[in-house]
PDB file of C-alpha atoms and ligand atoms in Angstrom:
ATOM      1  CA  UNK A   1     -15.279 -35.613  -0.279  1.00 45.00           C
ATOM      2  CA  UNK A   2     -18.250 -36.202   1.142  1.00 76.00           C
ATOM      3  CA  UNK A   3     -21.305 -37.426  -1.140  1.00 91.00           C
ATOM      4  CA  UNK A   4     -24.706 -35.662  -0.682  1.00 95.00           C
ATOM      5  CA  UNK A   5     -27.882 -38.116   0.930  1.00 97.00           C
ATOM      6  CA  UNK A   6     -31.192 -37.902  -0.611  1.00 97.00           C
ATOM      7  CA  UNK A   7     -33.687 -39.770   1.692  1.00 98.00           C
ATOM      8  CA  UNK A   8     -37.131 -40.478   1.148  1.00 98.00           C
ATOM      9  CA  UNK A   9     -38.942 -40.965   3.822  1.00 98.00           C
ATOM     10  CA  UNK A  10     -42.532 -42.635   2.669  1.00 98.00           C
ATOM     11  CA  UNK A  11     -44.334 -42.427   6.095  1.00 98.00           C
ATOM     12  CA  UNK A  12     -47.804 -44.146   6.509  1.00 98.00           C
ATOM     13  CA  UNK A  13     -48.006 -44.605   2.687  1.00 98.00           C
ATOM     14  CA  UNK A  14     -47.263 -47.342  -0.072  1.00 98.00           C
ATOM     15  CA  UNK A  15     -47.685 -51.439   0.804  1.00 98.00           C
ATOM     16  CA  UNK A  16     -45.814 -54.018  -0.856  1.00 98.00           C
ATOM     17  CA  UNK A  17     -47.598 -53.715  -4.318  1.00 98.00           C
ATOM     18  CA  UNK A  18     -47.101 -50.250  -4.450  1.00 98.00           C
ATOM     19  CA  UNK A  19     -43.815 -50.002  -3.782  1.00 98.00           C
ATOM     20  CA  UNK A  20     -42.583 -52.440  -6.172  1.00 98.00           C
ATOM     21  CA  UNK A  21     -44.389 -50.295  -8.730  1.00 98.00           C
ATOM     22  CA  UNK A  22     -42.620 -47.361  -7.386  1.00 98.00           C
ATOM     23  CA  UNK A  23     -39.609 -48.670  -7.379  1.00 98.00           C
ATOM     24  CA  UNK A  24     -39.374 -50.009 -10.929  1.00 97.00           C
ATOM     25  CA  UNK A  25     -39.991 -46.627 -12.067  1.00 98.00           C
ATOM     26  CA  UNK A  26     -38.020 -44.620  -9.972  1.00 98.00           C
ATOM     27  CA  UNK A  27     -35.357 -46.728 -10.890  1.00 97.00           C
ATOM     28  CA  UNK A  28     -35.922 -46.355 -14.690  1.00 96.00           C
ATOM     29  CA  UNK A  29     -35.809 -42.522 -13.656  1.00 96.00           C
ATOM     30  CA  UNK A  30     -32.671 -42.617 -11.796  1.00 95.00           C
ATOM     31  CA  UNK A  31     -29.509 -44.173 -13.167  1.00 94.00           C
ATOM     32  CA  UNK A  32     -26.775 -45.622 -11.109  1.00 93.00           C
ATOM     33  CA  UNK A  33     -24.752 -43.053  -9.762  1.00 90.00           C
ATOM     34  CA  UNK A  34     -21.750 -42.821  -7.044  1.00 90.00           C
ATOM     35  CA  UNK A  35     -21.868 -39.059  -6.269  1.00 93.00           C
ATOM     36  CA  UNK A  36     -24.284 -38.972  -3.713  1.00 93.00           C
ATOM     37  CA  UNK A  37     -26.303 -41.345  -1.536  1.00 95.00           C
ATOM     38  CA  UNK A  38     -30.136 -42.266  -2.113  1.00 97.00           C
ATOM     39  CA  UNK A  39     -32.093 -43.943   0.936  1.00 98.00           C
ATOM     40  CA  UNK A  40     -35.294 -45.203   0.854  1.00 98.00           C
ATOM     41  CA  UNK A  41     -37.417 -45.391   4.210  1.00 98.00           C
ATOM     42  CA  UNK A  42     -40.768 -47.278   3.061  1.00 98.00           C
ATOM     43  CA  UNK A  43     -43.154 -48.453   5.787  1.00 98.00           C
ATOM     44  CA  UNK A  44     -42.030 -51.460   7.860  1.00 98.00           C
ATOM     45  CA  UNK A  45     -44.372 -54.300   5.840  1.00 98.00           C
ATOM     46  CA  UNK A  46     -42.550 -52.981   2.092  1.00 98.00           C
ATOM     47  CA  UNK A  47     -39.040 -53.586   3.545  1.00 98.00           C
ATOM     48  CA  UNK A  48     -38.655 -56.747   1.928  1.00 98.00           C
ATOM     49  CA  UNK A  49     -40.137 -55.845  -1.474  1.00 98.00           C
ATOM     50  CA  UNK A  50     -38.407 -52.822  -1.573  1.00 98.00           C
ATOM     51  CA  UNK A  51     -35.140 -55.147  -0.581  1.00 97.00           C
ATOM     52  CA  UNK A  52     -35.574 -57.103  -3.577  1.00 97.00           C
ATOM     53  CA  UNK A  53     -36.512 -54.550  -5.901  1.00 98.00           C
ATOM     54  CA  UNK A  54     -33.243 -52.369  -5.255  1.00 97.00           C
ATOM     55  CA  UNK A  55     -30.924 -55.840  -5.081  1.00 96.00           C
ATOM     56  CA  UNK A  56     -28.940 -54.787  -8.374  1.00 95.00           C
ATOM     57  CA  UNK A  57     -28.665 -51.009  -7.055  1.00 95.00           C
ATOM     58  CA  UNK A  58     -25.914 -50.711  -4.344  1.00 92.00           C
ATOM     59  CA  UNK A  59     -26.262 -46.667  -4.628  1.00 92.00           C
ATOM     60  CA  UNK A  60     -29.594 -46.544  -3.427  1.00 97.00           C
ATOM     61  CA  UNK A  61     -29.482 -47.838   0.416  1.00 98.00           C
ATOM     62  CA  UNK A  62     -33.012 -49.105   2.513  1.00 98.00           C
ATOM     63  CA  UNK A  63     -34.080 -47.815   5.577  1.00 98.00           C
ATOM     64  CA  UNK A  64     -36.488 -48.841   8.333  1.00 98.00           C
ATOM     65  CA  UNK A  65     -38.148 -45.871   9.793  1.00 98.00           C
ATOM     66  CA  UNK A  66     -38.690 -46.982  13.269  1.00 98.00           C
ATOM     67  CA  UNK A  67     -37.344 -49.834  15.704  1.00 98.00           C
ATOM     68  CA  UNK A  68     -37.968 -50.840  19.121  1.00 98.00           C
ATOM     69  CA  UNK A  69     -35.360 -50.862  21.253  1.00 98.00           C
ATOM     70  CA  UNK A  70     -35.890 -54.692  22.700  1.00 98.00           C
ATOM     71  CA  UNK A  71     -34.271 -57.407  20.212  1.00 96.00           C
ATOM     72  CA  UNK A  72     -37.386 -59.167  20.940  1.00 96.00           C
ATOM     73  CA  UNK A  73     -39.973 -60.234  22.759  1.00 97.00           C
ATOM     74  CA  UNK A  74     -43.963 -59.164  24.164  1.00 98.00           C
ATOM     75  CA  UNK A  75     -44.570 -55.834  22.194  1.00 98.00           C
ATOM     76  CA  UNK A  76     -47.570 -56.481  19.780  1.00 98.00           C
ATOM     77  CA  UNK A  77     -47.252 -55.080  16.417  1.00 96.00           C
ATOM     78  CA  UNK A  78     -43.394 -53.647  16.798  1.00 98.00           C
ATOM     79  CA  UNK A  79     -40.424 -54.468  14.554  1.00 98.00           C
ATOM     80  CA  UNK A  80     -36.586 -55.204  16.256  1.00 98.00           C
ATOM     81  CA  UNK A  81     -33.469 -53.571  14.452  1.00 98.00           C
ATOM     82  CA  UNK A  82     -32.846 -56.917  13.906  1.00 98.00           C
ATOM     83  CA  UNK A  83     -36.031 -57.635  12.145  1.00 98.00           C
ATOM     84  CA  UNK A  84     -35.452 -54.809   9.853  1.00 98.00           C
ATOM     85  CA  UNK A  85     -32.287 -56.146   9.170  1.00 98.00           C
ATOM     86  CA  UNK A  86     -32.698 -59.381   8.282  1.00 97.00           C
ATOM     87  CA  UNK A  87     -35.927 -57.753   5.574  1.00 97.00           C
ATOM     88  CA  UNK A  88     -32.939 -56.168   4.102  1.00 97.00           C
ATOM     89  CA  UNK A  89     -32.501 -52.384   6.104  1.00 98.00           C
ATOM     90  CA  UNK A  90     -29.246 -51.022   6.674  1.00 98.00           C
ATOM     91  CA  UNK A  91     -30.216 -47.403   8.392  1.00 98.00           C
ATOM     92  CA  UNK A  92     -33.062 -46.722  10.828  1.00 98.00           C
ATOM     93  CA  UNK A  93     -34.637 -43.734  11.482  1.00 98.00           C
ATOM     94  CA  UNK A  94     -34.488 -42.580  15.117  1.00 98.00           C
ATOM     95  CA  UNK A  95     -36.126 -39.470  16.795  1.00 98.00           C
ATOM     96  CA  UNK A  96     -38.368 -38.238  14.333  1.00 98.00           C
ATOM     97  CA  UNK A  97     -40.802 -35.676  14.568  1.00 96.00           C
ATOM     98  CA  UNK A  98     -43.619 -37.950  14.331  1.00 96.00           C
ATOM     99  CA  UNK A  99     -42.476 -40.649  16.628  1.00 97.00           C
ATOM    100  CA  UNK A 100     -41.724 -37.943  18.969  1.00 97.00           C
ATOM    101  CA  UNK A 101     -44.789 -35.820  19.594  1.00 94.00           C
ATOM    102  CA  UNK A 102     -47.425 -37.774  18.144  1.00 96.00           C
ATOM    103  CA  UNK A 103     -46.591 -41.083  19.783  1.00 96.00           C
ATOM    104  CA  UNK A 104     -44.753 -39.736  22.752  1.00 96.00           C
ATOM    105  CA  UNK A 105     -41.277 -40.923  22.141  1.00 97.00           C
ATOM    106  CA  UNK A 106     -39.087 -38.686  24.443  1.00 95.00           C
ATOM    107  CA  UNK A 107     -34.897 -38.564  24.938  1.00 97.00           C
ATOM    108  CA  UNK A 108     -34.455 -41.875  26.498  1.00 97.00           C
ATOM    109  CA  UNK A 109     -36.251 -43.942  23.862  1.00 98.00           C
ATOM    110  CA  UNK A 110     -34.512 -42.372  21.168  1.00 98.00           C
ATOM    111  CA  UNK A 111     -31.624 -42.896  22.825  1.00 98.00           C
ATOM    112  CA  UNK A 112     -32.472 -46.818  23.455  1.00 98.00           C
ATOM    113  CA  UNK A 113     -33.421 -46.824  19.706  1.00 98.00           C
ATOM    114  CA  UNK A 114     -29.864 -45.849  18.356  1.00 98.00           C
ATOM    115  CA  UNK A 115     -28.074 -48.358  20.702  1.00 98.00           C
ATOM    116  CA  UNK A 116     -30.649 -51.306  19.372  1.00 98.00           C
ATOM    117  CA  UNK A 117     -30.082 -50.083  15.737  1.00 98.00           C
ATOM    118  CA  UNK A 118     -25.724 -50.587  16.344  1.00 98.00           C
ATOM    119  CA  UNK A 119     -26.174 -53.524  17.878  1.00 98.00           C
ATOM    120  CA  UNK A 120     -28.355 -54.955  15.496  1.00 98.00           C
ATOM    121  CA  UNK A 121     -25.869 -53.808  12.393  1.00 98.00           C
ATOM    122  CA  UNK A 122     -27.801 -50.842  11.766  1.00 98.00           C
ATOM    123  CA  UNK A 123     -26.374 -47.150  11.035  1.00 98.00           C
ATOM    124  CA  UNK A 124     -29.000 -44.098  12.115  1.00 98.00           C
ATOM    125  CA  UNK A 125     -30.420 -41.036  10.460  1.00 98.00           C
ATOM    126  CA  UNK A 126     -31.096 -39.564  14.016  1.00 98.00           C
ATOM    127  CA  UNK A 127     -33.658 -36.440  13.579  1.00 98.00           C
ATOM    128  CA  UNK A 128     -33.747 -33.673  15.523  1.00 98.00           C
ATOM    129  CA  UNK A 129     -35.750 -29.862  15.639  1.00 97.00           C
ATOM    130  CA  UNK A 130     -36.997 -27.581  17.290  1.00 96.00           C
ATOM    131  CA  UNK A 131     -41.365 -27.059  17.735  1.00 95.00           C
ATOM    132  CA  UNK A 132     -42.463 -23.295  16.731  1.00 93.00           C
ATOM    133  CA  UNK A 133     -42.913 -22.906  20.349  1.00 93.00           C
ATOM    134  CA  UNK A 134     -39.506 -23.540  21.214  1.00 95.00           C
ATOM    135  CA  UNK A 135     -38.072 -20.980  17.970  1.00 93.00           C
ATOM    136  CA  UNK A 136     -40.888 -18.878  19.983  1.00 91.00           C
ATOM    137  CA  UNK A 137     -38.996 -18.856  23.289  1.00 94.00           C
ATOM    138  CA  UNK A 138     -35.294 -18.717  21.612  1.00 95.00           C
ATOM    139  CA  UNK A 139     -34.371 -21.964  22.685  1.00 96.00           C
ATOM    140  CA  UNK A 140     -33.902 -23.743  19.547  1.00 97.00           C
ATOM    141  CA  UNK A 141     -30.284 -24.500  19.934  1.00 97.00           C
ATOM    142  CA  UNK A 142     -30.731 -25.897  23.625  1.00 98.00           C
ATOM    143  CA  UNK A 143     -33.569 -28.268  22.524  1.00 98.00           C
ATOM    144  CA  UNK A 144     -31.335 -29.410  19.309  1.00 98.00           C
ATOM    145  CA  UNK A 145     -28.567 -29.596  21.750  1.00 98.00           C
ATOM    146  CA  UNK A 146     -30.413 -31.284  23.975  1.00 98.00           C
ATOM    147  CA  UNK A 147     -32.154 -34.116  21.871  1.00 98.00           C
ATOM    148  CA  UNK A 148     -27.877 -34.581  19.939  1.00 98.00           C
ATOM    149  CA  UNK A 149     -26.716 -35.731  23.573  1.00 98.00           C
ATOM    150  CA  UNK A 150     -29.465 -38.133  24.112  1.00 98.00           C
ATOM    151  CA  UNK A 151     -29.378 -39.576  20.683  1.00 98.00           C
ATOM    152  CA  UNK A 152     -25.679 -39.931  21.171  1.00 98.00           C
ATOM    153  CA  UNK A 153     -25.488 -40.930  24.794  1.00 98.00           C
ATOM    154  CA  UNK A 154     -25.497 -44.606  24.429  1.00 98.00           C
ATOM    155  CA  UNK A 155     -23.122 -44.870  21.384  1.00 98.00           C
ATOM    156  CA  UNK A 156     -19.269 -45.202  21.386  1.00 98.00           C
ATOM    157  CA  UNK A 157     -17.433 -42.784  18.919  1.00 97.00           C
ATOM    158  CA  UNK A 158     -17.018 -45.419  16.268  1.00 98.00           C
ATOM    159  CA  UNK A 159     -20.592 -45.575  16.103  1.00 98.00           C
ATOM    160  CA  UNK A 160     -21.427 -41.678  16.266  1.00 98.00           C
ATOM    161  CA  UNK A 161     -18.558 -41.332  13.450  1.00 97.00           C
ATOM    162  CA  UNK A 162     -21.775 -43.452  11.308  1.00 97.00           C
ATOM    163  CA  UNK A 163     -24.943 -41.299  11.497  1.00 97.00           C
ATOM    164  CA  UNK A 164     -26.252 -38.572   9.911  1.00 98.00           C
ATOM    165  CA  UNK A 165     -28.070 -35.962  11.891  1.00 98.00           C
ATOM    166  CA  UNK A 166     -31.439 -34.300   9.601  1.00 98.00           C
ATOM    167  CA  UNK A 167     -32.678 -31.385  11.093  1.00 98.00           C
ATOM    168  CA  UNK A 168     -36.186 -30.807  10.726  1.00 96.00           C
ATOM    169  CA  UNK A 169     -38.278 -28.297  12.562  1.00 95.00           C
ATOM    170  CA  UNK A 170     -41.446 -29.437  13.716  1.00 93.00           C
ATOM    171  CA  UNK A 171     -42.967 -25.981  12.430  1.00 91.00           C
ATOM    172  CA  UNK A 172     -41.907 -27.181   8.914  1.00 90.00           C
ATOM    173  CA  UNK A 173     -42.982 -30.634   8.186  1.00 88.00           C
ATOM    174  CA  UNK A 174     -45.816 -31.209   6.189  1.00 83.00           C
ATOM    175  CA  UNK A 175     -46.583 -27.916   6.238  1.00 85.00           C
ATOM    176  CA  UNK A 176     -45.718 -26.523   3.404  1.00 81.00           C
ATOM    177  CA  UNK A 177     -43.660 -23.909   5.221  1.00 83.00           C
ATOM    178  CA  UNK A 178     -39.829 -24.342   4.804  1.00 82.00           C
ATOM    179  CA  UNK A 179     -36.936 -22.898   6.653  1.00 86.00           C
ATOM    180  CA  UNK A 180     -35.285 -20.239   4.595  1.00 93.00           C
ATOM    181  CA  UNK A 181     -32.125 -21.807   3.402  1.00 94.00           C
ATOM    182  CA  UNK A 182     -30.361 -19.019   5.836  1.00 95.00           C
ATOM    183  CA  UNK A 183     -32.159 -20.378   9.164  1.00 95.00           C
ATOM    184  CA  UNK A 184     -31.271 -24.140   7.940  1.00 96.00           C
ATOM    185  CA  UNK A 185     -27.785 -23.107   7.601  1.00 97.00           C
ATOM    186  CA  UNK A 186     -27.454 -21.463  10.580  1.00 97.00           C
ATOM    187  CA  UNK A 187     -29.150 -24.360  12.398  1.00 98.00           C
ATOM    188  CA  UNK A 188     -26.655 -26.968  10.370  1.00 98.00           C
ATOM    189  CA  UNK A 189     -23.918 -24.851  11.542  1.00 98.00           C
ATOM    190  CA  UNK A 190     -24.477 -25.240  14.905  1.00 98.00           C
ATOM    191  CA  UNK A 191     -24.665 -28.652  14.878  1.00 98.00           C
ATOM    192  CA  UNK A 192     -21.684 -29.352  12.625  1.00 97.00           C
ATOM    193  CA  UNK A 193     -20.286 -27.022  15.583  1.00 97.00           C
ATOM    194  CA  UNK A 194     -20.830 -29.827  18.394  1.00 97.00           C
ATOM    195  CA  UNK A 195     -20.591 -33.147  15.817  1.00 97.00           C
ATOM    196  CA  UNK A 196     -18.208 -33.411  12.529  1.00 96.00           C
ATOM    197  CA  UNK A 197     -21.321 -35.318  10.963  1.00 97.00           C
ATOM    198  CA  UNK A 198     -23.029 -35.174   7.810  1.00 97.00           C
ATOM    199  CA  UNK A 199     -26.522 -33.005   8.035  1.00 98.00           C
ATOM    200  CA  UNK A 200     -29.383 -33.392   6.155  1.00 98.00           C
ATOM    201  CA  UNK A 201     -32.441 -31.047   5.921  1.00 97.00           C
ATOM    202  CA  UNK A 202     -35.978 -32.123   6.322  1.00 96.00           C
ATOM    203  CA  UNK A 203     -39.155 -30.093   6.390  1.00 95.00           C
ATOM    204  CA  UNK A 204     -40.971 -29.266   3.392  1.00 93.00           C
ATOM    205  CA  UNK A 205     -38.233 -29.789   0.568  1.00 95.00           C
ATOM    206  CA  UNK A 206     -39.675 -29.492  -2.590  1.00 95.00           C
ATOM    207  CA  UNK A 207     -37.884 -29.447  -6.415  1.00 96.00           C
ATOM    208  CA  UNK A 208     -38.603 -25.706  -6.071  1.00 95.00           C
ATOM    209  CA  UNK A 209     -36.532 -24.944  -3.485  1.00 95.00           C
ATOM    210  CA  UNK A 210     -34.132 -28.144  -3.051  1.00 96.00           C
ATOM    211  CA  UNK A 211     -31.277 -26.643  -5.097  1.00 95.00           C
ATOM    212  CA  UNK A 212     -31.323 -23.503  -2.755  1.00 95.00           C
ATOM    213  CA  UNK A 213     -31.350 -25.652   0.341  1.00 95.00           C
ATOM    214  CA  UNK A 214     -28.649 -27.767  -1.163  1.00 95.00           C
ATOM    215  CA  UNK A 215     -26.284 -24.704  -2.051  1.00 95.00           C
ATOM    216  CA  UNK A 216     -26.080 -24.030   1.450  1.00 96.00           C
ATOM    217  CA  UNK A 217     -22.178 -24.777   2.369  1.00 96.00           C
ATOM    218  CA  UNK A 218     -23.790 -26.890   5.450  1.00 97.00           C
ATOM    219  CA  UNK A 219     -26.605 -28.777   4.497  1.00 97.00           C
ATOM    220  CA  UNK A 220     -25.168 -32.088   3.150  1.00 97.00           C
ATOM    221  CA  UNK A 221     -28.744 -33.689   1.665  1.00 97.00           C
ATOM    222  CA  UNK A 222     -32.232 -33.738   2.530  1.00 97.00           C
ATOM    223  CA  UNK A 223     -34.892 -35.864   4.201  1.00 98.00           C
ATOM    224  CA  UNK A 224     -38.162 -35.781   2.204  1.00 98.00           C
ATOM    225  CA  UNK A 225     -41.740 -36.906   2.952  1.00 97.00           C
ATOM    226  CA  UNK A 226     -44.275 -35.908   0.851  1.00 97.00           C
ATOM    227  CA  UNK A 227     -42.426 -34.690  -2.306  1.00 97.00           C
ATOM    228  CA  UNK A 228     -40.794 -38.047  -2.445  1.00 98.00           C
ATOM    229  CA  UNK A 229     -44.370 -39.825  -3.131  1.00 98.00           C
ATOM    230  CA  UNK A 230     -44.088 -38.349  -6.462  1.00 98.00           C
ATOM    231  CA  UNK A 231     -41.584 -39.952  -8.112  1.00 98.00           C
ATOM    232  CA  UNK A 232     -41.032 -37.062 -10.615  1.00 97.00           C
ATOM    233  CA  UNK A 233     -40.673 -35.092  -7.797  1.00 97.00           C
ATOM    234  CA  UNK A 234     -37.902 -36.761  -5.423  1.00 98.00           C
ATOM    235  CA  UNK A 235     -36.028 -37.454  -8.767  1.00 97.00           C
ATOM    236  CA  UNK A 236     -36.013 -33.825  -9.250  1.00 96.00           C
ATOM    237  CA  UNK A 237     -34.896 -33.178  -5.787  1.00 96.00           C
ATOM    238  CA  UNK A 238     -31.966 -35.995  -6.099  1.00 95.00           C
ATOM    239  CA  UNK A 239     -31.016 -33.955  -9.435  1.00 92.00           C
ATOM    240  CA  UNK A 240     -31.593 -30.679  -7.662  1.00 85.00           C
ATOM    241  CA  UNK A 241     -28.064 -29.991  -6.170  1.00 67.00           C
ATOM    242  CA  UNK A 242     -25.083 -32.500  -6.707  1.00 59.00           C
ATOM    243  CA  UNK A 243     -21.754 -30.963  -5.842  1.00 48.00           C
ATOM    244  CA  UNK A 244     -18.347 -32.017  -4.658  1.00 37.00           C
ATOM    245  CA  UNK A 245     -17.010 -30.809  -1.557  1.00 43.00           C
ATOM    246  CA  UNK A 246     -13.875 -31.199   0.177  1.00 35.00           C
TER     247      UNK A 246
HETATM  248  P1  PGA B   1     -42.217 -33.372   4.684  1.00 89.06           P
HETATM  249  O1  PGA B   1     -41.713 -34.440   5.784  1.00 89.06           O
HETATM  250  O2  PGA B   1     -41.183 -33.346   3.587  1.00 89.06           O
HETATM  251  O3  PGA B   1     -43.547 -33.890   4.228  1.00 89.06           O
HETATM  252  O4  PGA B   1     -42.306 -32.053   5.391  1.00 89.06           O
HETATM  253  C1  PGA B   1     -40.371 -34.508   6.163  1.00 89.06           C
HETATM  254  C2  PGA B   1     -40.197 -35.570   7.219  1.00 89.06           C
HETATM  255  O5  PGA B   1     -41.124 -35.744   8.029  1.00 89.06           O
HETATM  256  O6  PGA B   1     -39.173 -36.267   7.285  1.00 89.06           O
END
């Protein structure tokens, strides 16, 4: 049975101060529960707030939303897996949207990434999707496929057998506009198709339309930004759709 992931991913947004009041509410909000899996991706300098503020709530994981791929070294103002490690994170997020296009981050440095997160103890939420311009041109599926073998090439199959894949089309975050939960499944198909591996959707997921994302026989949780500012609303989502599969 395989739990559902809720992930908020908090982006350029909340420092330390924030977050601990964030988290002491959203944590009044949302019981301890074992049926699915919350993670929380808040910015880099938060990490060890947010650490500290979730250390009685082993249900709700803590995730570093970007690494370099060096342990260490010369690279002003970038954080090791290790780093984010040792300030408590225990997924990193690899290949998103954002890292990709707006700071240039192409196959082999999200490839780089995923190896430095394993070695540093790290599991990945490895993101992947397609720009309108590619759904344009019909080649969705080869760019998907395409950006799955990088972010896999330098792991062994122990270590692929430990991410999640969230596919989020570039056309769809922050936009407002969502995938209909027919083009996410068909998308979450195909990828379930070339890995067994949970897949979460990300793009736009609201408390409106969470629960008909999540009914979706293939989409296995979802990777929120902006709805999960609001506390009432990633709450909602995390109550949106909770079932049991086998
Ligand atoms: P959004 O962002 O929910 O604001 O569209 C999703 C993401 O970037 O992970």
């Amino acid at each position: 049975m395989k739990k559902p992931v809720f992930a908020a991913n908090w982006k350029m947004n909340f420092g330390p101060q924030e977050t601990r009041t964030y988290l002491k509410t959203f944590l009044d909000a949302f019981p301890k529960t074992d049926d699915r899996t919350v993670i929380i991706f808040p910015s880099a300098i938060s990490l060890v707030v947010a650490g500290f503020a979730l250390r009685d709530r082993p249900d709700i994981l803590l995730g570093v939303q970007n690494i370099h791929w060096e342990e260490k070294g010369a690279f002003t103002g970038e954080n090791s897996a290790s780093m984010a490690r040792d300030a408590g994170a225990s997924v990193a997020l690899v290949g998103h949207s954002e890292r990709r296009h707006t700071f240039g981050e192409g196959d082999e440095i999200t490839a780089k990434k995923c190896a430095a997160a394993f070695k540093a103890g790290l599991t990945v939420v490895l993101c992947v999707g397609e720009k309108l311009e590619e759904r344009d041109r019909n080649t969705t599926q080869a760019v998907v496929l395409r950006q799955l073998k990088a972010g896999i090439s330098r792991l062994n199959s122990a270590q692929i057998a430990r991410i999640a894949i969230a596919y989020e089309p570039v056309w769809a975050i922050g936009t407002g506009r969502t995938a209909t939960p027919e083009l996410a499944q068909e998308m979450h198909a195909f990828i379930k198709s070339l890995l067994d591996l949970p897949v979460l959707y990300g793009g736009s997921v609201k408390p409106e339309n969470a629960a008909e994302l999540l009914a979706q026989p293939d989409v296995d949780g979802a990777l929120v930004g902006g709805a999960s500012l609001e506390i009432d609303y990633f709450v909602a989502i995390c109550e949106a759709a909770v079932r049991s599969r086998s």
